[in-house]
Short mmCIF file of C-alpha atoms and ligand atoms in Angstrom, two decimals:
data_model
loop_
_atom_site.label_atom_id
_atom_site.label_comp_id
_atom_site.label_asym_id
_atom_site.label_seq_id
_atom_site.Cartn_x
_atom_site.Cartn_y
_atom_site.Cartn_z
CA MET A 1 160.66 126.69 122.01
CA ALA A 2 163.99 124.91 121.73
CA LEU A 3 166.46 125.63 118.96
CA ILE A 4 168.02 122.49 117.46
CA VAL A 5 170.93 122.40 115.02
CA GLN A 6 171.21 119.14 113.10
CA LYS A 7 173.91 118.04 110.67
CA TYR A 8 173.52 115.30 108.10
CA GLY A 9 176.65 113.80 106.55
CA GLY A 10 177.28 112.55 103.02
CA THR A 11 175.93 108.99 103.38
CA SER A 12 172.80 110.26 105.14
CA VAL A 13 172.00 112.38 102.07
CA GLY A 14 173.63 109.99 99.59
CA THR A 15 170.55 109.40 97.42
CA THR A 16 167.33 111.29 96.77
CA GLU A 17 165.50 108.62 98.76
CA ARG A 18 167.77 109.31 101.75
CA ILE A 19 167.31 113.05 101.30
CA ARG A 20 163.55 112.48 101.57
CA ALA A 21 164.07 110.49 104.78
CA VAL A 22 166.26 113.29 106.18
CA ALA A 23 163.64 115.88 105.15
CA LYS A 24 161.03 113.91 107.11
CA ARG A 25 163.22 113.81 110.22
CA ILE A 26 163.92 117.54 110.01
CA LEU A 27 160.23 118.37 109.54
CA GLU A 28 159.20 116.10 112.43
CA THR A 29 161.73 117.87 114.65
CA GLN A 30 160.09 121.19 113.83
CA GLN A 31 156.57 119.76 114.25
CA ALA A 32 157.57 118.57 117.74
CA GLY A 33 157.74 122.28 118.63
CA ASN A 34 161.34 123.25 117.83
CA ARG A 35 163.11 125.81 115.69
CA VAL A 36 165.42 123.88 113.36
CA VAL A 37 168.57 124.69 111.43
CA ALA A 38 169.90 121.73 109.41
CA VAL A 39 173.41 121.69 107.98
CA VAL A 40 173.95 119.25 105.13
CA SER A 41 177.01 117.79 103.39
CA ALA A 42 177.50 116.97 99.74
CA MET A 43 175.95 113.64 98.70
CA SER A 44 178.47 110.87 99.41
CA GLY A 45 181.23 110.63 96.82
CA VAL A 46 180.45 114.03 95.30
CA THR A 47 183.34 115.97 96.86
CA ASP A 48 185.81 113.24 95.81
CA ALA A 49 184.35 113.23 92.28
CA LEU A 50 184.73 117.03 92.05
CA ILE A 51 188.38 116.78 93.16
CA ARG A 52 188.97 114.15 90.47
CA LEU A 53 187.41 116.46 87.85
CA ALA A 54 189.71 119.28 88.92
CA ARG A 55 192.77 116.99 88.60
CA GLU A 56 191.70 116.06 85.07
CA VAL A 57 192.10 119.67 83.97
CA SER A 58 195.07 120.59 86.15
CA PRO A 59 197.74 118.65 88.07
CA ARG A 60 197.75 121.30 90.82
CA PRO A 61 194.39 123.10 90.67
CA THR A 62 194.30 126.73 91.79
CA GLU A 63 192.98 126.54 95.33
CA ARG A 64 190.58 129.45 94.94
CA GLU A 65 188.92 127.75 91.98
CA LEU A 66 188.90 124.41 93.78
CA ASP A 67 186.78 126.02 96.49
CA VAL A 68 184.35 127.44 93.94
CA LEU A 69 184.02 123.93 92.53
CA LEU A 70 183.80 122.00 95.83
CA ALA A 71 181.14 124.32 97.23
CA THR A 72 178.75 123.15 94.51
CA GLY A 73 178.51 119.72 96.21
CA GLU A 74 176.82 121.14 99.30
CA GLN A 75 174.83 123.62 97.23
CA THR A 76 173.14 120.71 95.44
CA THR A 77 172.16 119.07 98.73
CA ILE A 78 170.70 122.20 100.36
CA ALA A 79 168.39 122.79 97.41
CA LEU A 80 167.25 119.16 97.24
CA THR A 81 166.70 118.96 101.01
CA ALA A 82 164.66 122.18 101.08
CA MET A 83 162.58 120.98 98.10
CA ALA A 84 161.96 117.64 99.81
CA ILE A 85 160.78 119.36 103.00
CA ASN A 86 158.51 121.67 101.01
CA ALA A 87 157.07 118.66 99.18
CA LEU A 88 156.15 117.19 102.57
CA GLY A 89 154.18 120.34 103.41
CA GLY A 90 156.88 122.10 105.44
CA VAL A 91 158.43 125.49 104.71
CA ALA A 92 162.20 125.36 104.24
CA ILE A 93 164.71 127.79 102.80
CA SER A 94 168.22 126.86 101.70
CA LEU A 95 171.24 129.09 102.35
CA THR A 96 174.79 128.77 101.05
CA GLY A 97 177.55 129.32 103.60
CA ALA A 98 177.94 132.91 102.38
CA GLN A 99 174.19 133.59 102.64
CA ALA A 100 174.20 132.10 106.14
CA GLY A 101 176.81 134.71 107.12
CA ILE A 102 179.78 132.38 107.60
CA VAL A 103 182.87 134.55 107.21
CA THR A 104 186.32 132.93 107.01
CA ASP A 105 189.95 133.81 106.44
CA GLY A 106 191.34 133.44 102.92
CA ILE A 107 193.24 130.13 103.29
CA HIS A 108 191.49 128.29 100.48
CA THR A 109 190.60 124.59 101.00
CA LYS A 110 191.21 124.83 104.76
CA ALA A 111 189.76 128.18 105.76
CA LYS A 112 189.09 129.07 109.39
CA ILE A 113 185.81 130.66 110.44
CA SER A 114 186.49 134.20 111.67
CA ASN A 115 182.90 135.05 112.53
CA ILE A 116 179.29 134.26 111.77
CA GLU A 117 176.68 136.95 111.15
CA PRO A 118 173.49 134.97 111.78
CA THR A 119 170.96 137.74 111.07
CA GLU A 120 169.51 136.01 107.99
CA ILE A 121 169.22 132.63 109.75
CA ILE A 122 167.48 134.27 112.72
CA ARG A 123 165.11 136.26 110.46
CA LEU A 124 164.05 133.09 108.64
CA LEU A 125 163.62 131.13 111.90
CA ASP A 126 161.47 133.98 113.24
CA GLU A 127 159.25 133.58 110.17
CA GLY A 128 158.71 129.94 111.19
CA LYS A 129 160.89 128.50 108.44
CA ILE A 130 163.26 125.57 108.56
CA VAL A 131 166.72 126.79 107.55
CA ILE A 132 168.94 124.45 105.53
CA VAL A 133 172.57 125.57 105.49
CA ALA A 134 175.33 124.29 103.19
CA GLY A 135 178.07 122.73 105.28
CA PHE A 136 181.82 122.99 104.64
CA GLN A 137 181.76 126.45 103.05
CA GLY A 138 181.97 130.15 103.81
CA LYS A 139 183.13 133.38 102.22
CA THR A 140 186.00 135.74 102.87
CA SER A 141 185.27 139.31 103.92
CA SER A 142 185.81 140.27 100.28
CA GLY A 143 183.25 137.71 99.08
CA ASP A 144 185.40 134.83 97.77
CA ILE A 145 184.02 131.31 98.34
CA THR A 146 186.09 129.20 100.75
CA THR A 147 185.88 125.65 102.15
CA LEU A 148 186.70 124.49 105.66
CA GLY A 149 188.76 121.34 105.08
CA ARG A 150 187.51 117.78 104.56
CA GLY A 151 184.71 116.86 106.91
CA GLY A 152 184.07 120.59 107.40
CA SER A 153 180.28 120.33 107.60
CA ASP A 154 180.75 119.22 111.21
CA LEU A 155 182.43 122.56 111.88
CA THR A 156 179.64 124.50 110.17
CA ALA A 157 177.06 122.81 112.43
CA ILE A 158 179.00 123.32 115.66
CA ALA A 159 179.83 126.94 114.83
CA ILE A 160 176.19 127.72 114.04
CA ALA A 161 175.08 125.97 117.24
CA ALA A 162 177.58 128.12 119.15
CA VAL A 163 176.56 131.44 117.64
CA LEU A 164 172.81 130.75 117.95
CA GLN A 165 173.30 129.30 121.45
CA ALA A 166 171.30 126.28 120.33
CA ASP A 167 169.68 124.05 122.93
CA MET A 168 170.93 120.97 121.14
CA CYS A 169 173.39 120.06 118.38
CA GLU A 170 172.94 116.68 116.71
CA ILE A 171 175.50 115.27 114.26
CA TYR A 172 173.76 112.61 112.18
CA THR A 173 175.98 110.09 110.43
CA ASP A 174 176.02 106.47 109.23
CA VAL A 175 177.05 104.76 112.49
CA ASP A 176 175.37 104.69 115.93
CA GLY A 177 177.85 107.12 117.50
CA VAL A 178 181.52 107.29 118.43
CA PHE A 179 182.96 103.79 118.88
CA THR A 180 186.04 102.54 120.74
CA CYS A 181 187.61 102.18 117.28
CA ASP A 182 186.33 102.55 113.73
CA PRO A 183 183.81 99.67 113.51
CA ARG A 184 184.94 99.07 109.94
CA ILE A 185 188.41 98.19 111.27
CA VAL A 186 187.54 96.52 114.56
CA PRO A 187 184.22 94.69 114.15
CA ASN A 188 183.65 94.21 117.89
CA ALA A 189 184.19 97.90 118.72
CA ARG A 190 181.73 99.23 121.30
CA LYS A 191 179.67 102.41 121.13
CA ILE A 192 180.81 104.99 123.68
CA GLU A 193 177.95 106.60 125.68
CA VAL A 194 179.76 109.74 126.84
CA ILE A 195 183.16 111.12 125.87
CA SER A 196 185.01 114.29 126.89
CA TYR A 197 185.95 117.00 124.39
CA ASP A 198 189.65 116.26 124.91
CA GLU A 199 189.29 112.56 124.18
CA MET A 200 187.10 113.21 121.15
CA LEU A 201 189.62 115.79 119.95
CA GLU A 202 192.58 113.42 120.31
CA MET A 203 190.67 110.62 118.57
CA ALA A 204 189.47 112.88 115.75
CA SER A 205 192.88 114.42 115.17
CA SER A 206 194.54 111.02 115.13
CA GLY A 207 192.31 109.50 112.47
CA SER A 208 188.82 108.83 113.87
CA LYS A 209 187.16 110.83 111.14
CA VAL A 210 183.69 110.37 112.58
CA MET A 211 184.13 114.05 113.59
CA GLN A 212 186.32 116.65 111.94
CA SER A 213 188.96 117.54 114.55
CA ARG A 214 188.66 121.29 114.06
CA SER A 215 184.94 121.07 114.80
CA VAL A 216 185.68 119.38 118.13
CA GLU A 217 188.26 122.04 118.97
CA PHE A 218 185.61 124.68 118.28
CA ALA A 219 183.03 122.81 120.39
CA LYS A 220 185.44 122.63 123.30
CA LYS A 221 186.36 126.30 123.08
CA PHE A 222 182.74 127.48 122.96
CA HIS A 223 181.28 124.76 125.24
CA VAL A 224 178.99 123.32 122.57
CA GLU A 225 177.74 119.96 123.80
CA PHE A 226 176.77 117.70 120.91
CA VAL A 227 175.47 114.22 120.16
CA VAL A 228 176.74 111.94 117.38
CA ARG A 229 173.83 109.79 116.15
CA ASN A 230 172.77 107.49 113.36
CA SER A 231 170.45 109.09 110.79
CA PHE A 232 169.11 105.64 109.90
CA ASN A 233 167.65 104.82 113.35
CA ASN A 234 166.52 106.44 116.60
CA LYS A 235 169.26 105.21 118.94
CA PRO A 236 170.53 107.83 121.41
CA GLY A 237 174.12 108.10 120.11
CA THR A 238 177.23 109.42 121.87
CA LEU A 239 177.27 112.58 123.97
CA VAL A 240 180.41 114.71 123.60
CA THR A 241 180.70 117.03 126.58
CA GLU A 242 182.82 118.64 129.32
CA GLU A 243 185.08 116.34 131.30
CA LYS A 244 183.64 114.95 134.55
CA PRO A 245 185.82 113.49 137.35
CA SER A 246 184.31 109.99 136.89
CA MET A 247 185.58 109.88 133.30
CA GLU A 248 189.16 109.35 134.54
CA GLU A 249 188.20 105.88 135.75
CA VAL A 250 188.37 104.65 132.15
CA VAL A 251 192.05 104.42 131.24
CA VAL A 252 191.67 103.99 127.49
CA ARG A 253 188.55 105.41 125.83
CA GLY A 254 189.38 104.51 122.27
CA ILE A 255 191.85 103.73 119.54
CA SER A 256 192.40 105.64 116.30
CA VAL A 257 194.03 104.64 113.09
CA GLU A 258 195.42 106.99 110.48
CA ARG A 259 196.54 105.62 107.17
CA ASN A 260 198.17 107.60 104.35
CA GLN A 261 201.08 108.83 106.41
CA ALA A 262 204.59 109.48 105.20
CA LYS A 263 207.80 109.55 107.23
CA ILE A 264 210.49 111.98 106.17
CA THR A 265 214.02 111.74 107.53
CA ILE A 266 216.52 114.52 106.97
CA GLN A 267 219.92 112.89 107.36
CA SER A 268 223.02 114.33 108.98
CA VAL A 269 221.63 117.70 109.87
CA PRO A 270 224.16 120.05 111.56
CA ASP A 271 223.30 119.90 115.26
CA ARG A 272 223.15 123.59 116.15
CA PRO A 273 220.51 126.12 117.19
CA GLY A 274 218.21 127.43 114.48
CA ILE A 275 218.37 124.50 112.07
CA ALA A 276 215.09 122.85 113.12
CA ALA A 277 213.47 126.28 113.09
CA LYS A 278 214.64 126.81 109.52
CA ILE A 279 213.26 123.46 108.30
CA PHE A 280 209.89 123.71 109.96
CA ARG A 281 209.42 127.41 109.18
CA VAL A 282 209.50 126.61 105.48
CA ILE A 283 206.99 123.78 105.94
CA ALA A 284 204.66 125.89 108.07
CA ALA A 285 204.72 128.72 105.54
CA ALA A 286 203.28 126.27 102.98
CA HIS A 287 200.46 125.38 105.47
CA ILE A 288 201.61 121.75 105.62
CA ILE A 289 200.67 120.11 108.90
CA VAL A 290 203.51 118.19 110.52
CA ASP A 291 202.53 115.52 113.00
CA MET A 292 205.24 113.61 114.90
CA ILE A 293 208.76 115.00 115.08
CA VAL A 294 211.73 113.01 116.38
CA GLN A 295 215.32 114.21 116.59
CA ASN A 296 218.03 111.69 117.34
CA VAL A 297 220.88 112.24 119.77
CA GLY A 298 223.61 114.18 117.95
CA ILE A 299 226.90 112.43 117.12
CA ASP A 300 229.94 114.41 115.94
CA GLY A 301 227.85 117.54 115.49
CA LEU A 302 225.33 115.84 113.22
CA THR A 303 221.86 114.44 113.84
CA ASP A 304 218.88 113.01 111.97
CA ILE A 305 215.44 114.66 112.12
CA SER A 306 212.38 112.59 111.24
CA PHE A 307 208.79 113.77 110.99
CA THR A 308 205.49 112.62 109.56
CA VAL A 309 202.99 114.32 107.29
CA ASN A 310 199.90 113.23 105.43
CA ARG A 311 200.95 111.43 102.26
CA ASP A 312 198.92 113.88 100.15
CA GLU A 313 201.32 116.64 101.16
CA LEU A 314 204.39 114.84 99.79
CA GLU A 315 204.36 116.47 96.39
CA LYS A 316 204.17 119.98 97.83
CA LEU A 317 206.79 119.08 100.44
CA GLY A 318 209.24 117.63 97.92
CA HIS A 319 209.51 120.99 96.17
CA LEU A 320 210.25 122.76 99.45
CA LEU A 321 212.67 120.37 101.09
CA ASP A 322 215.35 120.07 98.42
CA PRO A 323 216.45 123.71 98.56
CA THR A 324 216.21 123.75 102.38
CA VAL A 325 218.32 120.59 102.73
CA ARG A 326 220.96 122.11 100.48
CA GLU A 327 220.90 125.40 102.38
CA ILE A 328 221.42 123.82 105.82
CA GLY A 329 224.06 121.43 104.52
CA ALA A 330 222.28 118.17 105.42
CA LYS A 331 223.29 114.93 103.69
CA GLY A 332 219.92 114.08 102.15
CA VAL A 333 216.27 113.20 102.61
CA ILE A 334 214.63 109.80 102.85
CA ILE A 335 210.90 109.73 102.18
CA GLN A 336 209.00 106.65 103.26
CA SER A 337 205.30 106.43 102.46
CA GLY A 338 203.34 103.30 103.36
CA VAL A 339 203.32 104.01 107.09
CA ALA A 340 200.34 104.49 109.38
CA LYS A 341 199.66 105.77 112.88
CA LEU A 342 197.95 103.97 115.73
CA SER A 343 196.86 106.06 118.72
CA VAL A 344 195.52 105.00 122.09
CA VAL A 345 193.49 107.75 123.81
CA GLY A 346 192.03 108.23 127.27
CA ILE A 347 192.02 110.89 130.01
CA GLY A 348 192.49 108.06 132.53
CA MET A 349 196.13 107.87 131.36
CA ARG A 350 196.86 110.93 133.47
CA SER A 351 196.37 108.92 136.62
CA HIS A 352 197.22 105.37 135.49
CA SER A 353 200.63 104.08 134.51
CA GLY A 354 201.61 101.15 132.31
CA VAL A 355 199.55 102.06 129.25
CA ALA A 356 202.57 102.40 126.95
CA ALA A 357 204.01 99.10 128.17
CA ARG A 358 200.74 97.32 127.50
CA LEU A 359 200.50 98.75 123.98
CA PHE A 360 204.11 97.88 123.11
CA ASP A 361 203.62 94.40 124.52
CA ALA A 362 200.50 93.81 122.38
CA LEU A 363 202.31 94.95 119.24
CA SER A 364 205.41 92.91 119.97
CA LYS A 365 203.29 89.77 120.42
CA GLY A 366 202.05 90.38 116.89
CA GLY A 367 205.61 90.91 115.64
CA ILE A 368 204.78 94.49 114.66
CA ASN A 369 207.74 96.86 114.56
CA ILE A 370 207.37 100.36 116.01
CA GLN A 371 209.13 103.04 113.95
CA MET A 372 208.28 106.18 115.91
CA ILE A 373 206.58 106.91 119.24
CA SER A 374 204.98 110.05 120.58
CA THR A 375 203.00 110.72 123.73
CA SER A 376 200.82 113.42 125.18
CA GLU A 377 199.10 113.54 128.54
CA ILE A 378 196.15 111.53 127.22
CA LYS A 379 197.54 109.75 124.14
CA ILE A 380 200.22 107.32 123.04
CA ALA A 381 200.82 107.09 119.30
CA VAL A 382 203.07 104.86 117.24
CA ILE A 383 204.04 104.80 113.58
CA ILE A 384 204.09 101.34 112.03
CA ASP A 385 204.02 99.70 108.64
CA GLU A 386 200.67 100.52 106.98
CA GLU A 387 200.16 96.90 105.96
CA ARG A 388 199.97 95.84 109.62
CA ILE A 389 197.66 98.62 110.84
CA VAL A 390 194.38 96.67 110.99
CA GLU A 391 196.04 93.83 112.86
CA ALA A 392 197.68 96.33 115.22
CA ALA A 393 194.37 98.08 115.95
CA ARG A 394 192.69 94.76 116.78
CA LEU A 395 195.57 93.67 119.02
CA ALA A 396 195.56 96.97 120.91
CA HIS A 397 191.76 97.00 121.17
CA ASP A 398 191.84 93.53 122.75
CA ALA A 399 194.80 94.34 124.99
CA PHE A 400 192.85 97.21 126.59
CA GLY A 401 189.65 95.15 126.87
CA LEU A 402 187.67 97.59 124.76
CA GLY A 403 185.63 95.12 122.72
CA GLU A 404 181.98 94.18 123.05
CA GLY A 405 181.70 91.59 125.81
CA SER A 406 185.28 92.02 127.10
P1 ADP B 501 179.56 111.74 107.52
O1 ADP B 501 179.54 111.66 106.05
O2 ADP B 501 178.24 111.49 108.16
O3 ADP B 501 180.23 112.97 108.03
P2 ADP B 501 181.96 110.24 107.98
O4 ADP B 501 182.25 109.22 106.94
O5 ADP B 501 182.72 111.53 107.95
O6 ADP B 501 180.40 110.49 107.98
O7 ADP B 501 182.13 109.61 109.43
C1 ADP B 501 181.50 108.41 109.77
C2 ADP B 501 182.47 107.27 109.63
O8 ADP B 501 183.54 107.46 110.53
C3 ADP B 501 181.92 105.92 109.99
O9 ADP B 501 181.27 105.31 108.90
C4 ADP B 501 183.14 105.16 110.47
O10 ADP B 501 183.62 104.22 109.53
C5 ADP B 501 184.20 106.22 110.67
N1 ADP B 501 184.84 106.17 111.98
C6 ADP B 501 186.17 106.27 112.19
N2 ADP B 501 186.46 106.15 113.48
C7 ADP B 501 185.28 105.98 114.12
C8 ADP B 501 184.91 105.81 115.50
N3 ADP B 501 185.83 105.79 116.45
N4 ADP B 501 183.60 105.69 115.79
C9 ADP B 501 182.67 105.71 114.83
N5 ADP B 501 182.95 105.86 113.52
C10 ADP B 501 184.24 105.99 113.16
N1 LIG B 502 181.67 117.35 101.58
C1 LIG B 502 182.83 117.64 102.36
C2 LIG B 502 183.75 116.44 102.41
O1 LIG B 502 183.48 115.42 101.79
C3 LIG B 502 182.47 118.13 103.74
C4 LIG B 502 181.76 117.14 104.63
O2 LIG B 502 181.27 116.11 104.16
O3 LIG B 502 181.69 117.41 105.85
O4 LIG B 502 184.79 116.52 103.01
MG1 MG B 503 182.28 113.54 108.20
#
């Protein structure tokens, strides 16, 4: 008997009608002779609505309480899904993250899974039940409710598949799989059949939110192969797996877009050892994720340091930077929101040259100015004006011949 872990995202369980359709698919999977654990997200829009509620009572909600609140989104879906399966004649039991044994650290709103104690899941599976687990949530070792960061139900599914050594992990969503770019941005984007963990990780962490990046990191570390599929049809989807030598033949696998970025420039920073460490230590201590960092060539003992963060972090960052800037004796800070990041990803870049030139050429033909550039072995990313990001993605997508029919 195979063990299958399935995950259904917010749109797939967005209405009670869709929950009934998901219940049918889960039950049919069991009836085909499998043991099934299904991880479900909050119904679409619910997590955002809960965050809005929190902001109505507090400008900066206590993160512990935010987790207690956000976890209710998934708790609603597990109960409804289990009820729907039972109504179809199946036997399902719902479990919150805590009941499923998902133990995390105490970093509220972006907790990391420290371990999973799957005894309850296994006991229920052994009794022939379908187990429905709330995605996105866990508990600390002292019993506090935590959440795993936006999109965290993907991580719940992959982590459970890893610990149960599942035969298959299926991530059901509202598109046919992973595409060469978000199909909502580039209409002629193509579905990718197979993609390596590293490419999926680079795409996810640079804005392709079809998978939560931390879930892909986890999958890579624990060798959990998974398929991204559409919950509204039976198409095969995209397989995310170990890298194979033939994968290097494709130079660019896909393009990611990340809006909502902000560029911060600290002006005239004294150019001596320890200054960058001081700035970024303060930011790291507040758990703010810094993306690109660029330091200019120093002139007369002074330099500028620029970096990017998610725009949502600006408020928190503002409070931290002012005292730090004063302490290090820098001239000031310029904060520029309204920028976005475009990334071109592919493991073929390791063995092919000219990718950066082709990207820059495509953007220059569109008259799009590049503000910052960063590269890794398998990625080239640029920061540009947010208003031009859709145009830039389409130009780059065409330049690398990624579109349907090209
Ligand atoms: P779920 O609620 O099922 O987790 P998400 O909204 O998190 O779904 O992810 C699916 C969405 O990801 C798609 O609707 C699509 O717009 C977006 N997306 C972004 N980049 C890509 C990509 N490269 N391939 C497919 N979908 C993408
Ligand atoms: N409901 C959570 C979110 O909207 C988790 C998820 O959907 O994966 O981010
Ligand atoms: Mg998601």
